[in-house]
Coordinates of C-alpha atoms in Angstrom, one line a residue:
Chain A
M1 CA -221.4 96.3 -77.6
S2 CA -222.7 94.8 -74.5
E3 CA -225.7 92.7 -75.8
P4 CA -224.9 89.0 -75.9
K5 CA -224.0 87.8 -79.4
R6 CA -223.9 84.4 -81.0
L7 CA -221.3 83.0 -83.3
H8 CA -222.0 82.6 -87.0
P9 CA -224.1 79.4 -87.7
V10 CA -221.1 77.9 -89.5
A11 CA -219.9 77.3 -86.0
V12 CA -222.4 74.4 -85.9
L13 CA -220.5 72.7 -88.7
L14 CA -217.2 73.4 -87.0
N15 CA -218.5 71.9 -83.7
I16 CA -219.5 68.8 -85.6
L17 CA -216.1 68.5 -87.3
K18 CA -214.4 69.0 -84.0
S19 CA -216.3 66.3 -82.2
I20 CA -215.8 63.9 -85.1
K21 CA -212.1 64.6 -84.8
E22 CA -212.2 63.8 -81.1
L23 CA -214.3 60.7 -81.7
V24 CA -212.2 59.1 -84.4
V25 CA -210.0 57.2 -82.1
P26 CA -212.7 55.6 -79.9
F27 CA -214.8 55.0 -83.0
V28 CA -212.0 53.1 -84.7
L29 CA -211.4 51.2 -81.5
V30 CA -215.0 50.2 -80.9
I31 CA -216.4 49.7 -84.3
V32 CA -213.7 49.2 -87.0
I33 CA -211.2 47.1 -85.1
P34 CA -213.6 44.4 -83.7
G35 CA -214.9 43.9 -87.2
R36 CA -218.1 41.9 -87.8
N37 CA -219.5 40.4 -84.7
E38 CA -221.4 37.1 -85.3
G39 CA -223.9 37.5 -82.4
I40 CA -225.1 41.0 -83.1
P41 CA -227.7 41.5 -85.8
G42 CA -226.5 43.4 -88.9
W43 CA -228.7 46.4 -88.4
V44 CA -227.3 47.3 -85.0
Q45 CA -224.1 48.9 -86.2
P46 CA -225.7 51.3 -88.8
L47 CA -228.3 52.2 -86.2
A48 CA -225.7 52.9 -83.5
I49 CA -223.7 55.0 -85.9
S50 CA -226.7 57.0 -87.1
V51 CA -227.8 57.6 -83.5
I52 CA -224.3 58.9 -82.7
V53 CA -224.2 61.1 -85.7
L54 CA -227.7 62.5 -84.9
F55 CA -226.6 63.2 -81.3
L56 CA -223.5 64.9 -82.6
I57 CA -225.5 67.2 -84.8
I58 CA -228.0 68.1 -82.1
H59 CA -225.2 68.6 -79.6
A60 CA -223.3 70.9 -82.0
F61 CA -226.5 72.9 -82.6
L62 CA -227.2 73.3 -78.9
Q63 CA -223.6 74.2 -78.3
W64 CA -223.9 77.0 -80.8
L65 CA -227.3 78.1 -79.4
R66 CA -225.9 78.3 -75.9
F67 CA -222.7 80.0 -76.8
T68 CA -222.9 83.8 -76.3
Y69 CA -220.2 86.4 -75.9
R70 CA -220.4 90.0 -74.9
M71 CA -218.2 92.8 -73.5
E72 CA -219.2 94.8 -70.5
D73 CA -217.6 96.3 -67.4
G74 CA -214.2 95.9 -68.8
E75 CA -214.6 92.2 -69.1
F76 CA -215.0 89.8 -72.0
R77 CA -217.8 87.5 -71.0
I78 CA -218.5 84.1 -72.5
E79 CA -221.4 81.9 -71.5
S80 CA -221.5 78.4 -72.9
G81 CA -222.2 74.8 -72.3
V82 CA -225.0 72.4 -73.0
F83 CA -225.2 70.2 -69.9
V84 CA -222.9 72.1 -67.7
R85 CA -223.3 75.8 -68.1
K86 CA -220.1 77.7 -68.1
K87 CA -219.5 81.4 -67.6
R88 CA -216.1 82.7 -68.3
Y89 CA -215.3 86.3 -67.6
I90 CA -211.9 87.6 -68.6
K91 CA -210.7 90.9 -67.5
L92 CA -209.6 92.9 -70.5
D93 CA -206.3 94.0 -69.0
R94 CA -205.5 90.3 -68.3
I95 CA -205.5 89.5 -72.0
H96 CA -202.1 88.7 -73.4
S97 CA -202.9 88.2 -77.0
I98 CA -205.7 88.1 -79.6
D99 CA -205.1 85.6 -82.3
I100 CA -207.2 85.9 -85.4
S101 CA -206.9 83.0 -87.9
Q102 CA -208.7 81.7 -90.9
G103 CA -208.9 78.0 -91.7
I104 CA -210.3 76.7 -94.9
I105 CA -213.9 76.5 -93.7
Q106 CA -213.7 80.0 -92.3
R107 CA -212.3 81.2 -95.6
I108 CA -215.1 79.8 -97.6
F109 CA -217.7 81.7 -95.5
R110 CA -215.5 84.8 -95.2
L111 CA -215.3 84.4 -91.4
V112 CA -212.5 84.3 -88.9
K113 CA -211.6 82.4 -85.7
V114 CA -210.6 84.5 -82.7
N115 CA -208.5 83.1 -79.8
I116 CA -208.3 85.3 -76.8
E117 CA -205.5 84.3 -74.5
T118 CA -204.5 85.2 -71.0
A119 CA -201.2 84.1 -69.4
G120 CA -200.3 80.6 -70.5
G121 CA -202.6 77.6 -70.1
T122 CA -203.2 74.3 -71.7
Q123 CA -205.9 75.7 -73.9
A124 CA -206.9 79.1 -75.3
D125 CA -209.1 81.0 -72.8
A126 CA -211.7 82.0 -75.2
V127 CA -212.2 80.7 -78.6
L128 CA -214.7 82.2 -81.0
S129 CA -214.6 79.7 -83.7
A130 CA -216.5 81.5 -86.4
I131 CA -217.5 85.2 -86.4
G132 CA -217.7 87.8 -89.1
K133 CA -214.6 89.8 -89.9
R134 CA -216.2 93.0 -88.9
D135 CA -217.2 91.6 -85.5
A136 CA -213.6 90.5 -85.0
G137 CA -212.4 93.9 -85.9
R138 CA -214.8 95.4 -83.4
I139 CA -213.7 93.1 -80.6
N140 CA -210.1 93.9 -81.3
A141 CA -210.8 97.7 -81.3
F142 CA -212.9 97.5 -78.2
I143 CA -210.3 95.5 -76.2
S144 CA -207.5 97.8 -77.2
T145 CA -209.4 101.1 -76.5
E146 CA -210.6 99.7 -73.2
K147 CA -207.1 98.7 -72.3
N148 CA -205.7 102.1 -73.2
K149 CA -208.3 103.6 -70.9
T150 CA -207.1 101.5 -68.0
A151 CA -203.5 102.3 -68.9
I152 CA -204.2 105.9 -68.4
D153 CA -206.3 105.4 -65.3
V154 CA -203.9 103.3 -63.5
P155 CA -200.5 105.1 -63.2
E156 CA -198.7 101.8 -63.1
M157 CA -195.0 102.1 -63.7
E158 CA -194.9 99.7 -66.6
K159 CA -197.8 101.1 -68.6
D160 CA -196.8 104.6 -67.9
R161 CA -193.4 104.3 -69.3
H162 CA -194.7 102.5 -72.3
S163 CA -197.4 105.0 -73.1
R164 CA -194.7 107.7 -72.9
H165 CA -192.7 105.7 -75.5
E166 CA -195.8 105.4 -77.7
G167 CA -196.3 109.1 -77.4
A168 CA -193.0 109.7 -79.1
V169 CA -193.6 107.3 -82.0
E170 CA -197.3 107.7 -82.5
A171 CA -197.1 107.0 -86.2
S172 CA -197.3 103.2 -86.4
S173 CA -194.2 101.6 -87.8
V174 CA -194.5 98.6 -90.1
Y175 CA -192.1 95.7 -90.8
K176 CA -192.7 93.6 -93.9
Q177 CA -190.9 90.5 -95.0
T178 CA -190.4 90.4 -98.8
L179 CA -190.9 87.2 -100.7
P180 CA -187.2 86.7 -101.6
Q181 CA -186.4 87.2 -97.9
L182 CA -189.1 84.6 -97.0
V183 CA -187.7 82.1 -99.5
A184 CA -184.3 82.6 -98.1
M185 CA -185.6 82.2 -94.6
A186 CA -187.5 79.0 -95.5
A187 CA -184.5 77.6 -97.3
T188 CA -182.2 78.1 -94.3
S189 CA -184.8 77.2 -91.7
G190 CA -184.0 73.6 -91.1
A191 CA -187.7 72.8 -91.5
V192 CA -186.5 70.0 -93.8
G193 CA -185.6 67.9 -90.7
V194 CA -189.1 68.2 -89.3
F195 CA -190.6 67.6 -92.7
L196 CA -188.4 64.6 -93.4
S197 CA -189.0 62.9 -90.1
G198 CA -192.7 63.6 -90.6
A199 CA -192.6 62.0 -94.0
I200 CA -190.7 59.0 -92.7
A201 CA -193.2 58.6 -89.8
F202 CA -196.0 58.9 -92.3
I203 CA -194.6 56.3 -94.7
S204 CA -193.8 53.9 -92.0
Q205 CA -197.5 54.1 -90.9
F206 CA -198.4 52.7 -94.3
D207 CA -195.6 50.1 -94.3
E208 CA -198.1 47.3 -93.8
I209 CA -200.7 48.6 -96.2
I210 CA -198.5 49.3 -99.2
P211 CA -196.9 46.1 -100.4
F212 CA -193.3 47.5 -100.5
D213 CA -192.0 43.9 -100.8
R214 CA -193.9 43.2 -104.0
I215 CA -193.1 46.6 -105.5
F216 CA -189.4 46.1 -104.8
K217 CA -189.4 42.5 -106.0
N218 CA -190.3 43.8 -109.5
Y219 CA -187.6 46.3 -109.3
E220 CA -184.9 44.0 -108.3
A221 CA -183.3 44.4 -111.6
F222 CA -183.5 48.1 -111.0
I223 CA -181.8 47.8 -107.7
G224 CA -179.2 45.7 -109.3
M225 CA -178.2 48.7 -111.4
G226 CA -175.9 49.8 -108.7
T227 CA -175.4 52.2 -105.9
I228 CA -174.8 55.3 -108.1
I229 CA -178.3 55.4 -109.4
L230 CA -179.7 54.6 -106.0
T231 CA -177.8 57.4 -104.5
A232 CA -178.9 59.7 -107.3
F233 CA -182.5 58.8 -106.5
A234 CA -182.0 59.4 -102.8
I235 CA -180.5 62.8 -103.5
V236 CA -183.4 63.7 -105.8
G237 CA -185.8 62.5 -103.2
L238 CA -184.1 64.6 -100.5
L239 CA -184.1 67.6 -102.8
A240 CA -187.8 67.2 -103.4
V241 CA -188.5 67.0 -99.7
Y242 CA -186.3 70.1 -99.2
V243 CA -188.2 72.0 -101.8
L244 CA -191.5 70.9 -100.4
A245 CA -190.5 71.9 -96.9
T246 CA -189.4 75.3 -98.2
V247 CA -192.5 75.9 -100.1
S248 CA -194.8 75.0 -97.2
M249 CA -192.8 77.3 -94.9
V250 CA -193.1 80.1 -97.4
M251 CA -196.8 79.6 -97.6
K252 CA -197.1 79.5 -93.8
Y253 CA -195.2 82.9 -93.4
A254 CA -196.4 84.5 -96.7
S255 CA -197.0 88.2 -96.6
F256 CA -195.5 88.4 -93.1
T257 CA -196.2 91.8 -91.6
V258 CA -195.6 93.4 -88.2
M259 CA -197.5 96.6 -87.5
K260 CA -197.2 98.7 -84.4
T261 CA -200.3 100.6 -83.5
G262 CA -200.0 102.6 -80.2
E263 CA -200.0 100.0 -77.4
E264 CA -200.0 96.9 -79.6
L265 CA -198.1 94.8 -82.1
I266 CA -200.1 93.2 -84.8
I267 CA -198.4 90.3 -86.6
S268 CA -200.1 88.8 -89.6
R269 CA -199.0 86.1 -91.9
G270 CA -200.1 83.1 -94.0
L271 CA -201.4 82.2 -97.4
L272 CA -203.8 79.3 -97.0
E273 CA -204.4 79.7 -93.3
K274 CA -204.2 83.4 -92.4
R275 CA -203.3 84.3 -88.9
Q276 CA -203.3 87.6 -87.2
L277 CA -202.0 88.0 -83.7
T278 CA -202.4 91.1 -81.6
I279 CA -200.1 91.5 -78.6
P280 CA -200.2 94.4 -76.1
I281 CA -196.7 95.6 -75.9
H282 CA -196.6 95.7 -72.1
K283 CA -197.3 92.0 -72.0
I284 CA -194.2 91.1 -73.9
Q285 CA -191.8 89.2 -71.6
G286 CA -188.6 89.3 -73.7
I287 CA -187.0 89.0 -77.1
R288 CA -185.1 86.0 -78.3
V289 CA -182.6 86.2 -81.2
I290 CA -181.7 83.0 -82.9
E291 CA -178.9 82.6 -85.4
N292 CA -178.7 79.1 -86.7
L293 CA -175.8 77.4 -88.3
V294 CA -176.6 78.5 -91.8
R295 CA -177.8 82.0 -91.1
K296 CA -175.1 83.1 -88.8
P297 CA -172.3 83.1 -91.3
L298 CA -174.6 84.9 -93.7
G299 CA -175.3 87.5 -91.1
F300 CA -179.0 86.8 -90.7
A301 CA -181.1 86.1 -87.6
T302 CA -184.6 85.2 -86.6
V303 CA -186.2 87.2 -83.8
Y304 CA -188.9 85.7 -81.6
L305 CA -191.2 87.4 -79.1
E306 CA -191.6 85.8 -75.7
Y307 CA -195.0 86.3 -74.2
A308 CA -196.9 84.6 -71.5
G309 CA -199.9 83.8 -73.7
G310 CA -200.3 80.9 -76.0
S311 CA -201.7 77.5 -75.3
V312 CA -200.2 74.1 -75.3
E313 CA -202.9 72.8 -77.6
D314 CA -202.0 75.2 -80.3
K315 CA -198.3 74.8 -80.8
E316 CA -198.0 77.7 -83.2
S317 CA -199.3 80.1 -80.6
L318 CA -196.3 79.4 -78.4
T319 CA -193.5 80.7 -80.6
I320 CA -194.2 84.0 -82.2
M321 CA -191.8 85.4 -84.7
L322 CA -191.2 89.1 -84.7
F323 CA -188.8 89.2 -87.6
P324 CA -188.5 85.9 -89.4
F325 CA -185.4 86.8 -91.3
I326 CA -183.5 90.0 -90.7
K327 CA -180.0 91.2 -91.3
K328 CA -178.2 91.3 -88.0
K329 CA -176.9 94.8 -88.7
L330 CA -180.4 96.1 -89.1
L331 CA -181.8 94.3 -86.1
Q332 CA -181.2 97.0 -83.5
A333 CA -182.6 99.8 -85.7
K334 CA -185.8 97.8 -86.4
L335 CA -186.1 96.8 -82.8
G336 CA -185.8 100.4 -81.9
E337 CA -188.8 101.2 -84.1
M338 CA -191.0 98.3 -82.9
L339 CA -190.0 97.8 -79.2
P340 CA -187.7 100.7 -78.2
A341 CA -187.6 99.3 -74.7
Y342 CA -185.5 96.4 -76.0
Q343 CA -183.1 98.3 -78.1
T344 CA -179.5 98.0 -77.1
I345 CA -176.4 99.0 -79.0
S346 CA -173.6 98.4 -76.5
E347 CA -171.1 95.6 -77.0
M348 CA -171.6 92.3 -75.3
T349 CA -169.1 91.4 -72.6
P350 CA -167.2 88.2 -73.6
I351 CA -166.3 85.5 -71.1
P352 CA -162.7 85.3 -69.9
K353 CA -160.1 83.4 -72.0
R354 CA -159.5 80.8 -69.3
A355 CA -163.1 79.6 -69.9
L356 CA -162.0 78.2 -73.3
S357 CA -160.4 75.2 -71.7
R358 CA -163.6 74.4 -69.8
Y359 CA -165.6 74.4 -73.1
V360 CA -163.0 72.1 -74.7
F361 CA -163.0 69.9 -71.7
R362 CA -166.8 69.5 -71.7
K363 CA -166.7 68.5 -75.4
A364 CA -163.7 66.1 -74.9
V365 CA -165.5 64.3 -72.0
F366 CA -168.0 62.8 -74.4
I367 CA -166.1 62.8 -77.6
I368 CA -163.1 60.9 -76.5
P369 CA -165.1 57.9 -75.3
I370 CA -167.0 57.8 -78.6
I371 CA -163.8 57.9 -80.6
G372 CA -162.4 55.2 -78.3
V373 CA -165.3 52.9 -78.8
L374 CA -165.5 53.4 -82.5
S375 CA -161.8 53.0 -83.1
W376 CA -161.7 49.9 -80.9
F377 CA -164.7 48.0 -82.3
F378 CA -164.7 49.1 -86.0
K379 CA -161.1 48.9 -87.0
P380 CA -159.9 50.2 -89.4
W381 CA -162.8 52.5 -90.4
G382 CA -163.4 53.5 -86.8
F383 CA -160.3 55.6 -87.0
L384 CA -162.2 57.9 -89.2
S385 CA -164.0 59.0 -86.0
L386 CA -160.8 60.8 -85.1
I387 CA -162.1 63.6 -87.3
L388 CA -164.6 64.2 -84.5
F389 CA -161.8 65.5 -82.3
P390 CA -160.9 68.6 -84.3
L391 CA -164.6 69.1 -85.0
G392 CA -165.4 69.0 -81.3
I393 CA -162.6 71.4 -80.5
F394 CA -163.9 73.8 -83.2
W395 CA -167.4 73.4 -81.9
A396 CA -166.2 74.2 -78.4
Y397 CA -164.4 77.2 -79.7
M398 CA -167.6 78.5 -81.4
E399 CA -169.5 78.0 -78.2
Y400 CA -166.8 79.9 -76.3
K401 CA -166.8 82.7 -78.8
D402 CA -170.5 83.1 -78.8
A403 CA -171.0 83.1 -75.0
A404 CA -171.4 86.6 -73.8
W405 CA -173.5 88.8 -71.6
N406 CA -174.4 92.4 -71.2
I407 CA -176.3 94.8 -69.0
D408 CA -177.6 97.9 -70.7
G409 CA -179.8 100.1 -68.5
D410 CA -182.8 97.9 -67.7
L411 CA -181.9 95.2 -70.1
L412 CA -180.0 92.0 -69.5
L413 CA -178.6 90.1 -72.5
L414 CA -177.4 86.5 -72.3
S415 CA -176.2 84.6 -75.2
H416 CA -174.9 81.1 -75.6
R417 CA -174.7 78.6 -78.4
L418 CA -175.4 74.9 -78.7
F419 CA -176.0 74.6 -82.4
S420 CA -177.7 77.9 -83.0
K421 CA -176.7 81.0 -81.1
Q422 CA -179.4 82.2 -78.8
T423 CA -179.5 85.7 -77.4
L424 CA -182.2 86.4 -74.9
I425 CA -183.0 90.1 -74.3
M426 CA -184.8 90.6 -71.0
Q427 CA -186.1 93.6 -69.1
R428 CA -185.3 93.6 -65.4
S429 CA -188.9 93.8 -64.5
R430 CA -189.7 90.7 -66.5
I431 CA -187.0 88.4 -65.1
Q432 CA -188.6 85.9 -62.7
A433 CA -185.5 84.6 -61.1
I434 CA -181.8 84.6 -61.5
C435 CA -179.5 81.8 -60.5
Y436 CA -175.8 81.0 -60.8
K437 CA -174.2 77.7 -60.4
R438 CA -170.6 76.7 -60.1
S439 CA -169.1 73.2 -60.1
W440 CA -165.9 72.4 -58.4
F441 CA -164.0 72.8 -61.6
Q442 CA -165.6 76.2 -62.2
S443 CA -165.0 77.6 -58.7
R444 CA -161.3 76.6 -59.0
K445 CA -161.1 79.0 -62.0
G446 CA -163.4 81.6 -60.5
L447 CA -166.1 81.0 -63.1
A448 CA -169.8 80.3 -62.8
T449 CA -172.8 79.6 -65.0
I450 CA -175.5 82.3 -64.9
S451 CA -179.1 81.8 -65.9
A452 CA -182.1 84.0 -65.9
S453 CA -185.7 82.9 -66.5
I454 CA -188.6 84.7 -67.9
K455 CA -192.2 83.6 -68.4
S456 CA -192.9 82.2 -71.9
G457 CA -196.1 80.4 -72.7
V458 CA -196.8 78.0 -70.0
H459 CA -193.3 77.5 -68.8
A460 CA -190.1 79.5 -68.6
R461 CA -187.6 80.5 -71.2
I462 CA -184.1 80.4 -69.7
G463 CA -181.2 82.4 -70.9
L464 CA -177.8 81.2 -69.8
V465 CA -174.1 81.8 -70.2
M466 CA -171.6 79.2 -69.0
D467 CA -168.3 80.1 -67.4
V468 CA -168.8 83.7 -66.8
E469 CA -166.4 85.5 -64.5
E470 CA -167.6 85.1 -61.0
E471 CA -167.3 88.8 -60.3
D472 CA -169.7 89.4 -63.3
C473 CA -172.3 87.1 -61.7
R474 CA -172.2 89.3 -58.7
T475 CA -172.6 92.4 -60.9
I476 CA -175.6 90.8 -62.6
E477 CA -177.1 89.8 -59.3
S478 CA -176.7 93.2 -57.7
W479 CA -178.2 94.8 -60.9
Y480 CA -181.1 92.5 -60.5
L481 CA -181.8 93.1 -56.8
P482 CA -185.0 95.0 -56.8
K483 CA -183.8 98.1 -54.8
K484 CA -184.1 100.2 -57.9
T485 CA -187.6 99.0 -58.7
V486 CA -188.6 100.3 -55.3
D487 CA -186.8 103.6 -55.9
S488 CA -188.7 104.3 -59.1
R489 CA -192.0 104.0 -57.4
Chain B
M1 CA -170.8 86.2 -48.4
E2 CA -172.4 83.1 -47.0
L3 CA -176.1 83.1 -46.4
E4 CA -177.5 83.2 -42.9
N5 CA -180.1 80.5 -42.4
R6 CA -179.6 76.8 -42.6
I7 CA -182.4 74.3 -42.9
S8 CA -183.4 72.1 -39.9
N9 CA -180.9 69.7 -38.4
K10 CA -183.5 67.0 -38.7
A11 CA -183.4 67.3 -42.4
L12 CA -180.2 65.2 -42.2
T13 CA -182.1 62.4 -40.6
V14 CA -184.9 62.6 -43.1
W15 CA -182.6 62.5 -46.1
K16 CA -180.7 59.6 -44.5
I17 CA -183.9 57.7 -44.1
S18 CA -185.0 58.3 -47.6
G19 CA -181.5 57.3 -48.8
L20 CA -182.0 54.1 -46.8
I21 CA -185.3 53.4 -48.4
G22 CA -183.8 54.1 -51.8
S23 CA -180.9 51.8 -51.3
S24 CA -183.0 49.1 -49.6
I25 CA -184.8 48.8 -53.0
T26 CA -181.4 48.2 -54.7
W27 CA -180.5 45.6 -52.1
I28 CA -183.8 43.8 -52.7
I29 CA -182.8 43.7 -56.4
C30 CA -179.4 42.4 -55.4
I31 CA -181.0 39.5 -53.4
A32 CA -183.3 38.7 -56.4
I33 CA -180.2 38.6 -58.7
F34 CA -178.4 36.4 -56.1
T35 CA -181.3 33.9 -56.0
L36 CA -181.5 33.9 -59.8
T37 CA -177.8 33.3 -60.0
V38 CA -178.0 30.3 -57.7
F39 CA -180.9 28.8 -59.4
F40 CA -179.8 29.2 -63.0
E41 CA -176.1 28.9 -62.3
W42 CA -175.2 32.2 -63.8
T43 CA -171.7 33.6 -63.5
Y44 CA -171.2 35.4 -60.2
W45 CA -169.7 38.4 -61.9
V46 CA -173.1 40.0 -62.4
F47 CA -174.0 39.6 -58.8
G48 CA -170.6 40.9 -57.7
G49 CA -170.9 44.0 -59.9
V50 CA -174.4 44.8 -58.6
V51 CA -173.3 44.4 -55.0
I52 CA -170.4 46.8 -55.5
L53 CA -172.7 49.3 -57.1
S54 CA -175.2 49.0 -54.3
I55 CA -172.5 49.5 -51.7
I56 CA -171.4 52.7 -53.5
Q57 CA -175.0 53.9 -53.8
S58 CA -175.8 53.2 -50.2
Y59 CA -172.7 55.1 -49.1
L60 CA -173.5 58.0 -51.3
T61 CA -177.2 58.3 -50.6
I62 CA -177.1 57.5 -46.9
F63 CA -173.9 59.0 -45.7
L64 CA -172.1 61.4 -48.0
M65 CA -174.8 63.2 -50.0
P66 CA -177.1 64.1 -47.1
S67 CA -174.4 65.7 -45.1
V68 CA -172.8 67.6 -48.1
K69 CA -176.3 68.7 -49.2
W70 CA -177.1 69.9 -45.7
K71 CA -173.9 71.8 -45.4
R72 CA -174.5 73.5 -48.8
W73 CA -178.1 74.4 -48.1
R74 CA -178.6 77.9 -47.0
Y75 CA -181.2 80.5 -47.6
E76 CA -182.1 84.0 -46.7
V77 CA -185.4 85.8 -47.0
R78 CA -185.1 89.5 -47.0
N79 CA -187.6 92.3 -47.5
T80 CA -187.2 92.5 -51.2
E81 CA -185.8 89.1 -52.2
I82 CA -185.3 85.5 -51.5
D83 CA -181.8 84.1 -51.8
I84 CA -181.3 80.3 -52.0
Q85 CA -178.1 78.3 -52.1
S86 CA -178.1 74.6 -52.8
G87 CA -176.3 71.8 -54.5
I88 CA -173.9 68.9 -53.9
F89 CA -171.2 69.0 -56.5
V90 CA -172.5 72.1 -58.3
I91 CA -173.4 74.9 -56.1
K92 CA -176.4 76.9 -57.2
R93 CA -177.4 80.3 -56.0
T94 CA -180.9 81.5 -56.9
L95 CA -182.3 85.0 -56.4
I96 CA -186.0 85.6 -56.5
P97 CA -187.4 89.1 -56.0
M98 CA -190.4 89.3 -53.7
I99 CA -192.5 91.1 -56.4
R100 CA -192.1 88.0 -58.7
V101 CA -193.5 85.6 -56.2
Q102 CA -197.0 84.4 -57.2
H103 CA -197.7 82.1 -54.3
V104 CA -196.1 80.2 -51.5
E105 CA -197.0 76.7 -50.3
T106 CA -195.9 74.5 -47.4
K107 CA -195.9 70.8 -48.0
Q108 CA -195.5 67.8 -45.7
G109 CA -194.9 64.3 -46.7
P110 CA -195.3 61.4 -44.3
L111 CA -191.6 61.4 -43.5
L112 CA -191.4 65.1 -43.0
R113 CA -194.6 64.9 -40.8
K114 CA -193.0 62.4 -38.5
Y115 CA -190.2 64.8 -37.8
D116 CA -192.5 67.8 -37.6
L117 CA -190.9 69.4 -40.7
A118 CA -192.3 71.0 -43.8
S119 CA -190.9 72.2 -47.1
V120 CA -191.7 75.6 -48.5
E121 CA -192.5 75.9 -52.2
I122 CA -192.1 79.3 -53.8
S123 CA -193.7 79.8 -57.2
T124 CA -193.1 82.7 -59.6
A125 CA -195.0 83.0 -62.9
A126 CA -192.4 80.8 -64.6
T127 CA -190.3 78.9 -62.1
M128 CA -190.7 77.0 -58.8
H129 CA -188.2 76.9 -55.9
V130 CA -188.3 74.7 -52.9
I131 CA -186.7 75.1 -49.5
P132 CA -186.8 71.6 -48.1
A133 CA -187.3 70.5 -44.5
L134 CA -187.8 73.5 -42.2
D135 CA -189.3 73.2 -38.8
L136 CA -193.0 73.3 -39.2
A137 CA -193.5 76.5 -37.2
E138 CA -190.6 78.2 -39.1
A139 CA -192.0 77.0 -42.4
D140 CA -195.5 78.4 -41.6
E141 CA -194.0 81.7 -40.5
L142 CA -191.9 81.9 -43.6
R143 CA -194.9 81.2 -45.8
H144 CA -196.8 84.0 -44.1
Y145 CA -193.9 86.4 -44.3
I146 CA -193.2 85.7 -48.0
S147 CA -196.9 86.0 -49.0
R148 CA -197.2 89.2 -47.0
M149 CA -194.1 90.7 -48.6
A150 CA -195.1 89.5 -52.0
S151 CA -198.5 91.1 -51.9
V152 CA -197.1 94.5 -51.0
E153 CA -196.2 95.1 -54.6
E154 CA -198.6 94.1 -57.3
E155 CA -197.4 93.6 -60.8
D156 CA -198.5 91.8 -63.9
V157 CA -197.0 88.6 -65.2

């Protein structure tokens, strides 16, 4: 498959839509906002617009004409550009993920969009906006077979170990999320908050267009009916938003499936917009387990993959769910099937008891002033803020209880809690740097804050535990020191 | 187990100068407030408060912090890892294995150039670490050394 290929002609349409989207803001600024200009004859505006549109269409067509892709010499090669010719050659074993998605337009024509990503950047490295499904399948297969070839050729420690793992579990394992699970996940996801703020932002945009004043004047009588009915309406409204958020989340993650085929994980999901992401297992940087406020008491968790691919432009490519909603008890077993390198069953080491007072202190430092101010200025209702105190202590206690670390072979686990509990599972060979800090208060108690960073998307993902025994920091540090990496070579 | 290397003595001077520049801006604001106070007959409390804050800031940024910072700053570059200690109130120790280093840079601002110093920036795939204010020759040597050690072992992100 080395002859240059073009995208499907629908790409022309997509190009036009994309440039229109990019031009909306300047268009509004230049043409709509100034309104009718007295000096300029009336025919200038339509002419200008039609010239621009014609130019867009021609440009989109040329873009399509000039865009070719091919695969040769272990590289994925793209040549593109109308005025400036661009050649982009991506080494296949530098590819971190292949993201296949289907928007509405692609769906109509039974096409797919393919994003090929290398380690994090502001935009995807190669975007094939519209190609046939069969072509996409072929690209995917070609890249993975090519990669397996290199994996065998180059006896690199990493790949070697993984391919041995794969040898043991050749039969691909599958993880599916059932619909009830998905609904439960969406209902406990806290997506409502995002949705709600989005809705508020949206409505406030139309504040000036929709005559709220007039509407509400007519309903003055209605408002007069009293707070109970208003509250009822508010609750119904909130409920509606909640249901909407849940439904949209379910649609986004509908038929969520993770498949393991040899060297790769394939994650597919979506109802309206289908997405399929292929990640080579040896490019995975770490695993993040999140247990949020609602899910933790129920014993459920969400598991994310940390990988160096993904682009800032496409936010969804930055956080990849491995298991959206999984029972904590089943987690390790499932992880063992999918990513045996990240399986760990040993207990976490808790932080020492004397750390508890540090956690309480940290909360008290900002809660006491708040209580003080509220109680002073809003007597007598301000005294209600005293409730914050036991709440804060409880919160501190939860944080203390969930702070833990563990070393298991080549894995480092760090978990801490702010609202949700985050556990980061990292392989030694993936940790970019480890640091530990101690403030004056901490060193007096022989405690320290340890953190480890791995590469995730464009930036770093940091796992940290506050107030670990200082001795333990030393242990982690000496575990991390690369002497063993050298030995194993 | 204290680390071996300190950063250049001259860093102290550089930090004091930059502290001086920082606080001189605050003092200019102070003077502006003073003139406004005189002209519009404001209460002198505001001016007094700002002056006290400026004095504290000047003391901290020109005298206290540079010397504490300098005392804390230590580093050690070994064959397989880089160990950095920094901090003023919170002491921070960072450990970067050589194989994680992606590239090393030396940098020189106008102030550093005047004192013949340079800072060394060490980047991994995900993080960046800076050793500030080393003697230029030492910084260059360090840069060469780190990049040589880092390229010995090749590994993916």
